[in-house]
Coordinates of C-alpha atoms and ligand atoms in Angstrom, one line a residue:
M1 CA 91.3 97.9 74.4
T2 CA 93.7 97.4 77.4
T3 CA 96.8 95.2 77.3
L4 CA 98.1 93.4 80.3
L5 CA 101.6 91.8 80.4
H6 CA 101.3 88.8 82.8
L7 CA 104.7 87.6 84.0
N8 CA 104.8 84.3 86.0
V9 CA 108.0 83.3 87.8
S10 CA 107.2 80.4 90.2
P11 CA 108.4 76.9 89.0
R12 CA 105.6 75.3 91.0
G13 CA 102.9 75.4 88.4
E14 CA 99.3 75.1 89.7
T15 CA 100.4 74.7 93.3
S16 CA 102.0 78.1 93.3
H17 CA 100.4 80.6 95.6
S18 CA 101.7 83.6 93.6
R19 CA 100.3 82.2 90.4
R20 CA 96.9 81.4 91.9
A21 CA 96.7 84.9 93.4
A22 CA 97.7 86.5 90.2
D23 CA 95.2 84.5 88.2
W24 CA 92.4 85.7 90.6
I25 CA 93.6 89.3 90.2
R26 CA 93.7 88.9 86.4
Q27 CA 90.1 87.9 86.4
K28 CA 89.2 91.0 88.3
L29 CA 91.2 93.1 85.9
A30 CA 89.5 91.5 82.9
A31 CA 86.1 92.5 84.3
Q32 CA 87.3 96.0 85.2
H33 CA 89.2 96.7 81.9
A34 CA 87.2 94.8 79.2
P35 CA 88.2 94.0 76.6
L36 CA 91.6 92.9 78.1
T37 CA 94.3 91.5 75.8
V38 CA 96.8 89.5 77.8
L39 CA 100.5 88.9 76.8
E40 CA 101.8 86.0 78.9
R41 CA 105.4 85.3 79.7
D42 CA 106.3 82.3 81.9
L43 CA 109.8 82.6 83.1
A44 CA 109.7 79.2 84.7
A45 CA 108.3 77.3 81.7
D46 CA 110.5 79.3 79.3
P47 CA 113.6 80.4 81.2
L48 CA 115.6 83.1 79.7
P49 CA 119.3 82.4 78.9
P50 CA 122.0 83.7 81.2
I51 CA 123.6 87.0 80.3
S52 CA 126.2 86.3 77.7
A53 CA 129.5 88.1 76.7
A54 CA 127.9 89.0 73.3
F55 CA 124.9 90.6 75.2
T56 CA 127.2 92.4 77.5
D57 CA 129.3 93.8 74.7
A58 CA 126.2 94.9 72.7
N59 CA 124.6 96.4 75.7
M60 CA 127.7 98.4 76.5
A61 CA 128.1 99.5 72.9
G62 CA 124.5 100.9 73.1
A63 CA 125.4 102.7 76.3
A64 CA 128.4 104.2 74.7
G65 CA 126.3 105.4 71.7
L66 CA 128.2 103.1 69.3
L67 CA 125.1 101.5 67.7
K68 CA 123.6 103.1 64.6
E69 CA 120.1 104.5 64.7
G70 CA 117.7 101.4 64.7
E71 CA 120.6 98.9 64.8
V72 CA 119.7 95.8 66.8
P73 CA 122.7 93.4 67.1
P74 CA 121.5 89.8 67.3
A75 CA 122.7 89.6 70.9
L76 CA 120.1 92.2 71.8
A77 CA 117.2 90.6 70.0
L78 CA 115.7 88.8 73.0
S79 CA 116.1 91.9 75.1
E80 CA 114.3 93.9 72.5
T81 CA 111.4 91.4 72.4
L82 CA 111.0 91.6 76.2
I83 CA 111.2 95.4 76.2
A84 CA 108.6 95.5 73.4
E85 CA 106.3 93.4 75.5
L86 CA 106.6 96.0 78.3
E87 CA 106.1 98.8 75.9
A88 CA 102.9 97.2 74.5
A89 CA 101.5 96.7 78.0
D90 CA 99.1 99.2 79.7
M91 CA 99.5 97.3 82.9
V92 CA 101.8 94.6 84.2
L93 CA 100.9 91.7 86.5
L94 CA 104.0 90.0 88.0
A95 CA 103.7 86.9 90.1
T96 CA 106.8 85.7 91.9
P97 CA 108.1 83.8 94.9
M98 CA 110.7 85.2 97.3
H99 CA 113.9 83.3 96.9
N100 CA 116.5 83.9 99.6
F101 CA 115.0 87.2 100.6
T102 CA 114.9 88.7 97.1
V103 CA 113.8 88.0 93.4
P104 CA 114.4 84.5 92.0
A105 CA 117.3 84.2 89.5
T106 CA 114.9 83.7 86.6
L107 CA 113.3 87.1 87.3
K108 CA 116.7 88.7 87.8
T109 CA 117.7 87.6 84.3
W110 CA 114.5 89.2 82.9
I111 CA 115.4 92.4 84.8
D112 CA 119.0 92.3 83.4
L113 CA 117.6 92.0 79.9
V114 CA 115.1 94.9 80.1
V115 CA 117.0 97.4 82.2
R116 CA 119.4 98.8 79.5
P117 CA 121.3 102.0 79.3
E118 CA 120.2 104.3 76.5
R119 CA 117.3 102.0 75.8
T120 CA 115.1 101.9 78.9
F121 CA 117.1 104.4 81.1
R122 CA 119.6 107.2 80.6
S123 CA 122.4 108.1 82.9
T124 CA 122.6 111.8 83.7
R125 CA 124.5 113.9 86.2
Q126 CA 121.4 113.8 88.3
G127 CA 121.2 110.0 88.2
K128 CA 119.4 107.5 86.1
V129 CA 116.3 108.6 84.2
G130 CA 113.7 106.1 83.1
L131 CA 112.7 106.1 79.4
L132 CA 109.6 104.0 79.6
R133 CA 106.1 105.5 80.0
D134 CA 104.9 104.8 83.5
R135 CA 102.0 102.2 83.9
P136 CA 100.6 100.3 86.8
V137 CA 102.7 97.3 87.9
L138 CA 100.9 94.9 90.3
A139 CA 103.4 92.4 91.9
V140 CA 102.2 89.4 93.9
V141 CA 105.0 88.0 96.0
A142 CA 104.7 84.7 97.9
C143 CA 107.0 84.0 100.9
G144 CA 107.2 80.7 102.8
G145 CA 107.8 82.5 106.1
P146 CA 106.9 85.8 107.8
V147 CA 108.5 89.2 107.3
R148 CA 108.4 91.3 110.4
E149 CA 110.5 93.7 112.4
G150 CA 112.8 92.5 115.2
P151 CA 115.6 90.2 115.9
G152 CA 115.6 86.8 114.1
S153 CA 113.1 88.0 111.5
Q154 CA 113.8 87.8 107.8
Q155 CA 114.1 90.9 105.8
D156 CA 112.3 91.6 102.5
F157 CA 114.9 92.8 100.0
L158 CA 112.6 91.9 97.2
T159 CA 110.0 94.6 97.5
P160 CA 112.4 97.6 97.8
Y161 CA 114.6 96.2 95.1
L162 CA 111.7 95.6 92.7
K163 CA 110.4 99.1 93.2
Y164 CA 113.9 100.6 92.8
V165 CA 114.8 98.7 89.6
L166 CA 111.5 99.2 87.9
G167 CA 111.6 102.9 88.9
T168 CA 114.9 103.2 87.2
I169 CA 113.3 102.5 83.8
G170 CA 110.3 104.7 84.5
L171 CA 107.8 102.3 86.1
T172 CA 107.2 104.0 89.3
S173 CA 103.5 103.0 89.9
V174 CA 104.4 99.6 91.5
E175 CA 102.0 98.0 94.0
V176 CA 103.2 95.0 95.8
L177 CA 101.0 92.4 97.6
R178 CA 103.2 90.1 99.7
M179 CA 101.6 86.9 100.9
D180 CA 103.7 85.7 103.8
N181 CA 103.8 82.3 105.6
T182 CA 102.8 80.1 102.6
A183 CA 104.8 77.2 104.1
R184 CA 103.1 77.4 107.5
G185 CA 99.8 75.6 106.8
P186 CA 96.2 76.2 105.9
E187 CA 95.5 78.8 108.6
Y188 CA 98.1 81.1 107.2
I189 CA 97.1 80.4 103.6
A190 CA 93.6 81.5 104.6
Q191 CA 95.0 84.7 106.1
G192 CA 96.9 85.3 102.9
L193 CA 93.8 85.0 100.8
E194 CA 92.0 87.5 103.1
H195 CA 94.9 89.9 102.7
L196 CA 94.7 89.4 98.9
Q197 CA 91.0 90.3 98.9
T198 CA 91.5 93.4 101.1
W199 CA 94.5 94.5 99.0
A200 CA 92.5 94.0 95.7
D201 CA 89.6 96.0 97.1
A202 CA 91.9 98.9 98.0
T203 CA 94.2 98.8 95.0
L204 CA 92.4 97.7 91.8
P205 CA 89.5 100.2 91.6
G206 CA 91.9 103.2 91.8
L207 CA 94.3 102.0 89.0
V208 CA 95.0 104.7 86.5
V209 CA 95.7 103.2 83.1
P210 CA 97.2 106.0 81.0
T211 CA 95.8 104.8 77.6
E212 CA 92.3 104.4 79.2
A213 CA 92.6 107.9 80.8
A214 CA 93.5 109.4 77.4
A215 CA 90.8 107.5 75.4
Ligands
FMN1 C1 115.2 78.4 96.6 C2 114.2 78.9 97.5 C3 114.4 80.0 98.4 C4 113.4 80.4 99.2 N1 113.7 81.5 100.0 C5 112.7 82.0 100.8 C6 113.0 83.2 101.6 O1 114.0 83.8 101.6 N2 112.0 83.6 102.4 C7 110.8 82.9 102.5 O2 109.9 83.4 103.2 N3 110.5 81.9 101.7 C8 111.4 81.4 100.9 N4 111.2 80.3 100.1 C9 109.8 79.7 100.1 C10 109.0 80.3 99.0 O3 109.1 81.7 98.9 C11 107.5 79.9 99.2 O4 107.4 78.5 99.1 C12 106.6 80.5 98.2 O5 105.3 80.2 98.5 C13 106.9 80.1 96.7 O6 106.1 80.8 95.9 P1 105.0 80.0 95.0 O7 104.0 79.4 96.0 O8 104.3 81.1 94.2 O9 105.6 79.0 94.2 C14 112.1 79.8 99.2 C15 111.9 78.7 98.4 C16 112.9 78.3 97.6 C17 112.6 77.1 96.6

């Protein structure tokens, strides 16, 4: 049995391009990795609370080695739940819009809750070392406009950031599908769907799911 963690970020429900694309990918994954168990987390329908002082203190206490073995202060309970969802997943499917060139605030809060010193990464003299087992992460990113080289074009800070921050906790197998120009009309949407198909054909058959490889 393979477990997929499906994270949705867009607040736009059924009209969301990233959600629709991710649902299509999920169907493909279900056929390819049957039986597929899906853990769903909708960061728009159930937004996570902003980082609190209590969370910050408990997080820093963990970083300083001040928590007892197995001790989970109440302020870290939600973070532990989110990390447990990641740990339970053999694959992650993340569907998100681009907001102001990077991740939406709701996704950033999820990141702040799962990227924790001495829990999901360790700081060493050589830099941060991820503590989670690697597993495929498929990220679908919808952007209203184009991303391209040259003056006047917008930059994509989302893709490199997402890869960097997930890599920090050990998730280095991140594949990003960016669907540009969603705000520019049906012709561009059709191009995005073609791109989705090509990307899926190139990416999904080669996915190495560690627990499946070991089985
Ligand atoms: C607050 C906000 C910021 C946005 N920033 C950008 C941006 O920086 N670049 C871009 O191309 N589109 C931007 N958009 C447009 C969305 O990325 C686009 O509508 C996308 O399709 C939303 O994803 P969804 O269709 O999955 O909901 C922004 C939209 C909102 C609401």
